[in-house]
PDB file of C-alpha atoms in Angstrom:
ATOM      1  CA  GLN A  18      20.966 -28.646  -4.213  1.00 73.00           C
ATOM      2  CA  THR A  19      21.797 -24.900  -4.395  1.00 82.00           C
ATOM      3  CA  SER A  20      18.101 -23.988  -4.362  1.00 84.00           C
ATOM      4  CA  ALA A  21      17.614 -26.119  -1.245  1.00 84.00           C
ATOM      5  CA  ILE A  22      20.565 -24.393   0.428  1.00 81.00           C
ATOM      6  CA  LEU A  23      19.235 -20.968  -0.576  1.00 81.00           C
ATOM      7  CA  LEU A  24      15.801 -21.866   0.777  1.00 80.00           C
ATOM      8  CA  TYR A  25      17.343 -23.095   4.029  1.00 80.00           C
ATOM      9  CA  GLU A  26      19.456 -19.935   4.419  1.00 79.00           C
ATOM     10  CA  SER A  27      16.648 -17.563   3.537  1.00 77.00           C
ATOM     11  CA  ARG A  28      13.964 -19.167   5.706  1.00 78.00           C
ATOM     12  CA  LEU A  29      15.149 -21.604   8.348  1.00 82.00           C
ATOM     13  CA  ALA A  30      18.588 -20.272   9.184  1.00 84.00           C
ATOM     14  CA  SER A  31      17.325 -16.696   9.478  1.00 84.00           C
ATOM     15  CA  LEU A  32      14.517 -17.878  11.758  1.00 86.00           C
ATOM     16  CA  GLN A  33      17.031 -19.735  13.912  1.00 89.00           C
ATOM     17  CA  ARG A  34      19.200 -16.622  14.168  1.00 88.00           C
ATOM     18  CA  ALA A  35      16.198 -14.473  15.090  1.00 88.00           C
ATOM     19  CA  VAL A  36      15.086 -16.891  17.818  1.00 91.00           C
ATOM     20  CA  ALA A  37      18.648 -17.054  19.142  1.00 92.00           C
ATOM     21  CA  PHE A  38      18.805 -13.251  19.376  1.00 90.00           C
ATOM     22  CA  PHE A  39      15.426 -13.166  21.141  1.00 89.00           C
ATOM     23  CA  VAL A  40      16.606 -15.732  23.676  1.00 91.00           C
ATOM     24  CA  ILE A  41      19.910 -13.923  24.255  1.00 91.00           C
ATOM     25  CA  PHE A  42      18.241 -10.537  24.771  1.00 86.00           C
ATOM     26  CA  HIS A  43      15.556 -12.017  27.021  1.00 85.00           C
ATOM     27  CA  ARG A  44      18.208 -13.682  29.171  1.00 89.00           C
ATOM     28  CA  MET A  45      20.145 -10.416  29.277  1.00 88.00           C
ATOM     29  CA  GLY A  46      16.991  -8.605  30.397  1.00 83.00           C
ATOM     30  CA  LEU A  47      16.483 -11.151  33.158  1.00 85.00           C
ATOM     31  CA  LYS A  48      20.067 -10.678  34.352  1.00 89.00           C
ATOM     32  CA  VAL A  49      19.625  -6.897  34.448  1.00 86.00           C
ATOM     33  CA  ALA A  50      16.315  -7.212  36.320  1.00 84.00           C
ATOM     34  CA  GLU A  51      17.899  -9.547  38.862  1.00 87.00           C
ATOM     35  CA  PHE A  52      20.898  -7.226  39.230  1.00 88.00           C
ATOM     36  CA  TRP A  53      18.715  -4.187  40.014  1.00 83.00           C
ATOM     37  CA  GLN A  54      16.604  -6.219  42.413  1.00 85.00           C
ATOM     38  CA  ILE A  55      19.718  -7.253  44.379  1.00 87.00           C
ATOM     39  CA  PHE A  56      21.738  -4.019  43.984  1.00 86.00           C
ATOM     40  CA  THR A  57      18.940  -1.703  45.217  1.00 85.00           C
ATOM     41  CA  PHE A  58      17.574  -4.108  47.850  1.00 85.00           C
ATOM     42  CA  GLY A  59      14.286  -4.439  45.961  1.00 78.00           C
ATOM     43  CA  ILE A  60      13.585  -0.717  45.542  1.00 80.00           C
ATOM     44  CA  PHE A  61      14.182  -0.479  41.775  1.00 77.00           C
ATOM     45  CA  GLY A  62      13.300  -4.013  40.792  1.00 74.00           C
ATOM     46  CA  TYR A  63      10.950  -4.599  37.894  1.00 72.00           C
ATOM     47  CA  SER A  64       9.137  -7.473  36.308  1.00 73.00           C
ATOM     48  CA  VAL A  65      10.498  -8.388  32.882  1.00 71.00           C
ATOM     49  CA  ASP A  66       7.219  -9.778  31.590  1.00 71.00           C
ATOM     50  CA  ARG A  67       5.361  -6.512  32.260  1.00 66.00           C
ATOM     51  CA  THR A  68       7.856  -4.079  30.725  1.00 59.00           C
ATOM     52  CA  GLN A  69       6.996  -4.972  27.102  1.00 59.00           C
ATOM     53  CA  SER A  70       3.529  -3.427  27.358  1.00 54.00           C
ATOM     54  CA  ILE A  71       5.035   0.027  27.873  1.00 54.00           C
ATOM     55  CA  LEU A  72       6.717  -0.024  24.477  1.00 54.00           C
ATOM     56  CA  ARG A  73       3.595  -0.416  22.348  1.00 57.00           C
ATOM     57  CA  VAL A  74       3.136   2.230  19.728  1.00 56.00           C
ATOM     58  CA  ALA A  75      -0.318   3.024  18.453  1.00 61.00           C
ATOM     59  CA  SER A  76      -0.122   3.205  14.688  1.00 63.00           C
ATOM     60  CA  THR A  77      -3.156   3.382  12.483  1.00 65.00           C
ATOM     61  CA  ALA A  78      -3.373   4.110   8.809  1.00 64.00           C
ATOM     62  CA  SER A  79      -4.271   7.638   7.883  1.00 64.00           C
ATOM     63  CA  PRO A  80      -7.840   7.872   6.530  1.00 70.00           C
ATOM     64  CA  VAL A  81      -6.714  10.611   4.121  1.00 69.00           C
ATOM     65  CA  SER A  82      -3.861  10.234   1.683  1.00 75.00           C
ATOM     66  CA  GLY A  83      -0.932  12.646   1.712  1.00 76.00           C
ATOM     67  CA  SER A  84      -1.728  14.006  -1.731  1.00 80.00           C
ATOM     68  CA  GLU A  85      -5.244  14.964  -0.646  1.00 84.00           C
ATOM     69  CA  VAL A  86      -3.851  16.802   2.380  1.00 84.00           C
ATOM     70  CA  ARG A  87      -1.295  18.584   0.171  1.00 88.00           C
ATOM     71  CA  GLU A  88      -3.996  19.684  -2.286  1.00 89.00           C
ATOM     72  CA  GLN A  89      -6.211  20.886   0.559  1.00 90.00           C
ATOM     73  CA  MET A  90      -3.315  22.873   2.053  1.00 92.00           C
ATOM     74  CA  LYS A  91      -2.665  24.495  -1.351  1.00 93.00           C
ATOM     75  CA  SER A  92      -6.341  25.387  -1.636  1.00 94.00           C
ATOM     76  CA  ILE A  93      -6.377  26.934   1.843  1.00 93.00           C
ATOM     77  CA  GLN A  94      -3.201  28.899   1.059  1.00 94.00           C
ATOM     78  CA  PHE A  95      -4.753  30.208  -2.175  1.00 95.00           C
ATOM     79  CA  GLN A  96      -7.931  31.247  -0.329  1.00 95.00           C
ATOM     80  CA  ARG A  97      -5.899  33.101   2.300  1.00 95.00           C
ATOM     81  CA  GLN A  98      -3.887  34.925  -0.382  1.00 95.00           C
ATOM     82  CA  PHE A  99      -7.091  35.815  -2.221  1.00 95.00           C
ATOM     83  CA  ILE A 100      -8.691  37.209   0.951  1.00 95.00           C
ATOM     84  CA  PHE A 101      -5.516  39.175   1.768  1.00 95.00           C
ATOM     85  CA  ILE A 102      -5.400  40.733  -1.707  1.00 95.00           C
ATOM     86  CA  LYS A 103      -9.141  41.482  -1.606  1.00 96.00           C
ATOM     87  CA  ASP A 104      -8.788  43.212   1.771  1.00 95.00           C
ATOM     88  CA  LEU A 105      -5.728  45.123   0.582  1.00 95.00           C
ATOM     89  CA  LEU A 106      -7.532  46.373  -2.544  1.00 95.00           C
ATOM     90  CA  SER A 107     -10.633  47.229  -0.515  1.00 95.00           C
ATOM     91  CA  HIS A 108      -8.563  49.246   1.939  1.00 95.00           C
ATOM     92  CA  ALA A 109      -6.750  51.031  -0.911  1.00 95.00           C
ATOM     93  CA  MET A 110     -10.062  51.818  -2.622  1.00 96.00           C
ATOM     94  CA  ASN A 111     -11.607  53.167   0.589  1.00 95.00           C
ATOM     95  CA  THR A 112      -8.527  55.347   1.179  1.00 95.00           C
ATOM     96  CA  PHE A 113      -8.724  56.644  -2.385  1.00 95.00           C
ATOM     97  CA  ILE A 114     -12.444  57.440  -2.066  1.00 95.00           C
ATOM     98  CA  GLN A 115     -11.947  59.232   1.263  1.00 94.00           C
ATOM     99  CA  ALA A 116      -9.069  61.273  -0.172  1.00 94.00           C
ATOM    100  CA  ARG A 117     -11.189  62.185  -3.230  1.00 93.00           C
ATOM    101  CA  ARG A 118     -14.115  63.279  -1.027  1.00 92.00           C
ATOM    102  CA  SER A 119     -11.870  65.393   1.196  1.00 91.00           C
ATOM    103  CA  ARG A 120     -10.352  67.044  -1.900  1.00 90.00           C
ATOM    104  CA  ALA A 121     -13.837  67.715  -3.244  1.00 89.00           C
ATOM    105  CA  LYS A 122     -14.868  69.324   0.047  1.00 88.00           C
ATOM    106  CA  LEU A 123     -11.742  71.524   0.018  1.00 87.00           C
ATOM    107  CA  ASN A 124     -12.454  72.584  -3.574  1.00 85.00           C
ATOM    108  CA  GLN A 125     -16.073  73.467  -2.708  1.00 84.00           C
ATOM    109  CA  SER A 126     -15.136  75.717   0.180  1.00 71.00           C
TER     110      SER A 126
END
C-alpha cells in the first residue's frame, strides 16, 4: 500500500498540482488581459493566446564541447605568447646588431 501511495504522490498528484497551477495562471492572465482592455479603452489590450510565442528561447546544443574550446583557447594563447617573445627577441637582436655596427663605424673613423 505504501508503494501505491508513493507512486500516486510522485506521478498523479504532482501532475494534478501542475495542471491546477497552469489553470490558475491562465485564468489570472485572462483577468489581467481583460482589465487592460477595459482600463485603457482597448488601447493596451492584448490577446492571451498570442503572447506565449514571444517567450520562446532558441536553444541548440553546442557542436563543440567546452573542453575542446578550452584547449583551443590555450593553444591560441600559447601561440600569441610565442609570437610576442619571438618579436621581442628579434627586436632586441636587431637593436644589438645596429649598436654593434655603429660602434664599429666609430672605431674605424
